[in-house]
CSV table of N, CA and C in Angstrom, one decimal:
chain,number,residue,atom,x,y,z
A,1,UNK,N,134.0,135.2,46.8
A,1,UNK,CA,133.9,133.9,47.4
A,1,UNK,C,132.5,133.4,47.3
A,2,UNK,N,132.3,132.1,46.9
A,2,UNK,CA,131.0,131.6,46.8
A,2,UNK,C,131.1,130.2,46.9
A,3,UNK,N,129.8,129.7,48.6
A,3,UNK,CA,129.7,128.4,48.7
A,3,UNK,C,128.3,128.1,48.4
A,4,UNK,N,128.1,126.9,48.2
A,4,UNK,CA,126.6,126.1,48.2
A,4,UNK,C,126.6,125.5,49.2
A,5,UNK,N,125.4,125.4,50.0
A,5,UNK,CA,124.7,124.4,50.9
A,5,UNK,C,123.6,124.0,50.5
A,6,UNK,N,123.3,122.1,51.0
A,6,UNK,CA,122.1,121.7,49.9
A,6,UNK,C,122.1,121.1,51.4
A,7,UNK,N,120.7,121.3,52.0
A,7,UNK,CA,119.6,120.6,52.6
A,7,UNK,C,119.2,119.8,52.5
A,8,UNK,N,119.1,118.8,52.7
A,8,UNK,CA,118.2,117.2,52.3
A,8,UNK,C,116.9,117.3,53.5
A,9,UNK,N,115.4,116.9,53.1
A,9,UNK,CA,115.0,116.8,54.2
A,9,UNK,C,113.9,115.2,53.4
A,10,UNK,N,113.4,114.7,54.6
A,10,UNK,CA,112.5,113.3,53.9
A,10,UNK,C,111.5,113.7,53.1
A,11,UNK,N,110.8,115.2,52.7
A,11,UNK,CA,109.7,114.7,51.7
A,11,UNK,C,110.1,116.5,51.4
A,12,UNK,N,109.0,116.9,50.4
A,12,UNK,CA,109.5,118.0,49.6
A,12,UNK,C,108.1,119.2,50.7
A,13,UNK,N,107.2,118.7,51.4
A,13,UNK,CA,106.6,119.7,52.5
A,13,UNK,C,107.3,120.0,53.2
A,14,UNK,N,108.7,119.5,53.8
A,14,UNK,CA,109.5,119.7,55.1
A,14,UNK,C,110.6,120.8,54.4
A,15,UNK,N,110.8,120.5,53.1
A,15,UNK,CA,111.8,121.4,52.1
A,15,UNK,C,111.2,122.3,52.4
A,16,UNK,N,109.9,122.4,51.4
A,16,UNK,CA,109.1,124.1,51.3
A,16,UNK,C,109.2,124.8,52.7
A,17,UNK,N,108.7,124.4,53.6
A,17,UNK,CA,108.5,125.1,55.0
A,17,UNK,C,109.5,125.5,55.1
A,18,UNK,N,110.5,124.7,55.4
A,18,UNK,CA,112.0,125.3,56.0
A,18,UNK,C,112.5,126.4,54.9
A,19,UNK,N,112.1,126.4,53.5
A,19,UNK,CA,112.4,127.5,52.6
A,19,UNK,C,111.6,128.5,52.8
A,20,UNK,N,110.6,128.4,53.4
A,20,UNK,CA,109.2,129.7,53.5
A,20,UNK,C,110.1,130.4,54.6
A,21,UNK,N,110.3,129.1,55.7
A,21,UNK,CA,111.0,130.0,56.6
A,21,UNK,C,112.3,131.2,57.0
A,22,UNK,N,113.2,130.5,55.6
A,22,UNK,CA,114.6,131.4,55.6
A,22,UNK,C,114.3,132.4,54.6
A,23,UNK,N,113.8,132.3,54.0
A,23,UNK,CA,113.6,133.1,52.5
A,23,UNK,C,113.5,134.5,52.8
A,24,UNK,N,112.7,134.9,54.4
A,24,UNK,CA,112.4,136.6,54.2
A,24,UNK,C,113.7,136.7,54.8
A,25,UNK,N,114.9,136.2,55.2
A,25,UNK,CA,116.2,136.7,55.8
A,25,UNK,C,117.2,136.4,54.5
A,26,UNK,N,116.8,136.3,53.1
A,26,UNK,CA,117.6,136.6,52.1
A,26,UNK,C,118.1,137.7,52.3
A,27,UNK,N,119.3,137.8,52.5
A,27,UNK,CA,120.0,139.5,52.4
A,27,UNK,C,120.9,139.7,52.0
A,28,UNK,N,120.7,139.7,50.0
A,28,UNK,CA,122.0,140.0,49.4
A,28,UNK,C,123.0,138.8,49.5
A,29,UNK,N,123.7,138.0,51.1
A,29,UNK,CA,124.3,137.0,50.9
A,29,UNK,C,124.3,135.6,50.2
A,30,UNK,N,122.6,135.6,50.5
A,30,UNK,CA,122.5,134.4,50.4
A,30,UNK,C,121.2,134.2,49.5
A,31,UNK,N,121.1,133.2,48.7
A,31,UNK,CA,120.0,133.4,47.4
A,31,UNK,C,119.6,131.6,47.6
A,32,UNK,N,118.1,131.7,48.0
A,32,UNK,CA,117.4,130.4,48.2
A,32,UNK,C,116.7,129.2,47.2
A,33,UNK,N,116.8,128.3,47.2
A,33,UNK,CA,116.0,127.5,46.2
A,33,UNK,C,115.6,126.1,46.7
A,34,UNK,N,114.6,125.5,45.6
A,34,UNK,CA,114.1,124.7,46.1
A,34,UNK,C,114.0,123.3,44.9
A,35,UNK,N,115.1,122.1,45.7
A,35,UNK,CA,114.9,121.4,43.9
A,35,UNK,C,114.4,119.8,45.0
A,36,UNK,N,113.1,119.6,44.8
A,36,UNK,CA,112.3,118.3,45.2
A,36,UNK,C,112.1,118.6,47.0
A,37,UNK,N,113.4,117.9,47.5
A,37,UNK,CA,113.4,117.3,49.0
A,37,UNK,C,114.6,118.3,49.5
A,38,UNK,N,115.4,119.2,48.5
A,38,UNK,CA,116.3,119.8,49.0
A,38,UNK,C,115.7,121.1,48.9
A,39,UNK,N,116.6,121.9,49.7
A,39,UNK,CA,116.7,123.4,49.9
A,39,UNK,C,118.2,123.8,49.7
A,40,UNK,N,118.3,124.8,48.8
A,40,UNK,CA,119.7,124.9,48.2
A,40,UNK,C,120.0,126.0,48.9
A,41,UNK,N,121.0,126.9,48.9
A,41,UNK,CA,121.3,127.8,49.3
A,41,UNK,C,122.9,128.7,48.8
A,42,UNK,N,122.5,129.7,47.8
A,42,UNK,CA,123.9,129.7,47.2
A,42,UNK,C,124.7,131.0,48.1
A,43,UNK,N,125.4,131.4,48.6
A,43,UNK,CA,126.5,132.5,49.9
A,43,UNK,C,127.6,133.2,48.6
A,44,UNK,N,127.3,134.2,48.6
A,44,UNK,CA,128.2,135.0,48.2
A,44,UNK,C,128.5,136.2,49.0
A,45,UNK,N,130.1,136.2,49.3
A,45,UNK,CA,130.6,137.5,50.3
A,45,UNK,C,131.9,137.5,49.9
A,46,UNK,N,132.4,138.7,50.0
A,46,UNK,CA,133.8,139.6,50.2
A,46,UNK,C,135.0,138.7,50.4
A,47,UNK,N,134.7,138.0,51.5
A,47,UNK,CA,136.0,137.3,52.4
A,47,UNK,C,135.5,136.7,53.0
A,48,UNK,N,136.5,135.7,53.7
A,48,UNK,CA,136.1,134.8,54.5
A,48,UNK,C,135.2,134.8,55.8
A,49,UNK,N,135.6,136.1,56.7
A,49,UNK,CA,135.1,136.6,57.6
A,49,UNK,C,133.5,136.8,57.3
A,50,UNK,N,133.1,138.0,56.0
A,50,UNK,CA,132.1,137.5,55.7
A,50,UNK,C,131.1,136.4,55.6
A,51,UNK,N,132.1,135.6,54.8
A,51,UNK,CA,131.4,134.0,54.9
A,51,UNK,C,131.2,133.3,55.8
A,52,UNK,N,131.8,133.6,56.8
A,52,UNK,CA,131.6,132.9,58.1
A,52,UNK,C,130.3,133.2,58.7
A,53,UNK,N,130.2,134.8,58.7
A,53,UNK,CA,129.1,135.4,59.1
A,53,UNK,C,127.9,135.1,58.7
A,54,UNK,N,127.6,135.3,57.4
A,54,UNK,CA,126.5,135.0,56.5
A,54,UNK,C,126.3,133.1,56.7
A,55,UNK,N,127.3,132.0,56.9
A,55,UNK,CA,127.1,130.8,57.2
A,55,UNK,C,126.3,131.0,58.7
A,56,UNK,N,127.3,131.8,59.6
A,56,UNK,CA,126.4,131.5,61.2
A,56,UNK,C,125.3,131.7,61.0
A,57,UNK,N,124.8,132.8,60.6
A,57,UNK,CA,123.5,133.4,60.4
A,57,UNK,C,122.2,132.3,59.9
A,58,UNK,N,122.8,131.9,58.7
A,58,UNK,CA,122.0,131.1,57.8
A,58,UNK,C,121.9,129.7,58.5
A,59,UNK,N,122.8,129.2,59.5
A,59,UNK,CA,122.5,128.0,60.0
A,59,UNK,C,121.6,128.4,61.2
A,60,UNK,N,122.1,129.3,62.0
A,60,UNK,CA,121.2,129.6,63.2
A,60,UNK,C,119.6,129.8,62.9
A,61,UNK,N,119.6,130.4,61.6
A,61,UNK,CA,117.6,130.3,61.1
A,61,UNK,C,117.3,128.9,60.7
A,62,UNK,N,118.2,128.1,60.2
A,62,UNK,CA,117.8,126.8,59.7
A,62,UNK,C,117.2,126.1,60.9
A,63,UNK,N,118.5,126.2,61.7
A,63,UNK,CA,118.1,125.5,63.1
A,63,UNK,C,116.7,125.8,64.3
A,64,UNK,N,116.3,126.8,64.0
A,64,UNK,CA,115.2,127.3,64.4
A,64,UNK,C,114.0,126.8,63.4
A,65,UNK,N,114.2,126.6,62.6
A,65,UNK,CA,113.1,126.7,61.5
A,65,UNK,C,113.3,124.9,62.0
A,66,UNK,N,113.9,124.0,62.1
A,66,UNK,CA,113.9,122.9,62.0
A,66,UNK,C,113.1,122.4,63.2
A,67,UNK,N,114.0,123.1,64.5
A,67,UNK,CA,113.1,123.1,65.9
A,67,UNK,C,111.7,123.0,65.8
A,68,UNK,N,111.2,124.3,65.1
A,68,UNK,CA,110.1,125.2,65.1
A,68,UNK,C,109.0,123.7,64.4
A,69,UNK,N,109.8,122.8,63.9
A,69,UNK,CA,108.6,122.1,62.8
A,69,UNK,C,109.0,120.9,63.4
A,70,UNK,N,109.6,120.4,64.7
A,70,UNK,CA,109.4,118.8,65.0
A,70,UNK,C,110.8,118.7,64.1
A,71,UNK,N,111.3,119.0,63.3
A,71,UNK,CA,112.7,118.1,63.0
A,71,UNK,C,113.8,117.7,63.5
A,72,UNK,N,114.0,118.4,64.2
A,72,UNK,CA,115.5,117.7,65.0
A,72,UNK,C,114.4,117.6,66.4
A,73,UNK,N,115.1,116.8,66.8
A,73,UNK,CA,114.4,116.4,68.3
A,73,UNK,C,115.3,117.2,69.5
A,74,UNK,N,116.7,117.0,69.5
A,74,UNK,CA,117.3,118.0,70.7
A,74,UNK,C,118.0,119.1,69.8
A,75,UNK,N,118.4,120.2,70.3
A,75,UNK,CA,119.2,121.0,70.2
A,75,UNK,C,120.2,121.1,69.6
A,76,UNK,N,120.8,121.4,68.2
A,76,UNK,CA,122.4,121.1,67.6
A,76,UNK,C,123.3,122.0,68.4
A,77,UNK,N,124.3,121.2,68.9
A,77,UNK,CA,125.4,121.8,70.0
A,77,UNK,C,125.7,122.9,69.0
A,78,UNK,N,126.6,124.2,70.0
A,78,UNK,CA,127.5,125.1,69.3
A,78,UNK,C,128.7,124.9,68.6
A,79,UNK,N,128.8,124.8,67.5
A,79,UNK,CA,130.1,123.5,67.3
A,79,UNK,C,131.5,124.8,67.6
A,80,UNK,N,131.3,126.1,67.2
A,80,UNK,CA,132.3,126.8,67.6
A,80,UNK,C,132.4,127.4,68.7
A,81,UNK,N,131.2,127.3,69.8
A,81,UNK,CA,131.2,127.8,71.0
A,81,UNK,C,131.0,129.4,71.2
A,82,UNK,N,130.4,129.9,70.3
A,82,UNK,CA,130.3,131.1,70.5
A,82,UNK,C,128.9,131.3,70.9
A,83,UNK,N,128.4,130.6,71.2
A,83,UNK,CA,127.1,130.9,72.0
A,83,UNK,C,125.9,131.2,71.1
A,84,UNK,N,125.8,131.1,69.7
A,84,UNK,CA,125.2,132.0,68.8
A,84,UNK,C,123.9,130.9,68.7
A,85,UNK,N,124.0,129.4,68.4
A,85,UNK,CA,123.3,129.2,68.6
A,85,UNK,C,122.4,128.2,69.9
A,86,UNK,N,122.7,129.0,70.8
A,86,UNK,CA,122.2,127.8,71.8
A,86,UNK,C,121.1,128.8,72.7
């Protein structure tokens, strides 16, 4: 099973950082890149369950990494409620 996620951010400094920042939690799942203003992100796992996991993971560092630099201004709700990112 293999998904892509592509990040948009307004300039290609706000890309790099947020890619500095996920890049040392590559693990085997997930393989990082960087094309202008985006941050790509290609997920390969077993099953779905894995996928899930490896997505929670990888959004919970984005979201931190986004915090961490002034990008989002409030907190993104837990959209499945499992408390993972809040």
């Amino acid at each position: 099973m293999e998904m892509q996620l592509r990040m948009s951010y307004a300039d290609s400094t706000s890309a790099l950082t947020v890619y500095n920042a996920i890049v040392p939690d590559d693990d085997g799942y997930v393989t990082s890149s960087i094309e202008g203003n985006d941050v790509v992100f290609n997920l390969k796992a077993a099953n779905a369950g894995q996928m899930r996991s490896a997505m929670d993971d990888l959004l919970a560092c984005v979201k931190i990494a986004e915090e961490a630099l002034g990008l989002v201004s409030v907190s993104a709700s837990d959209l499945d409620s499992d408390s993972l990112l809040e």
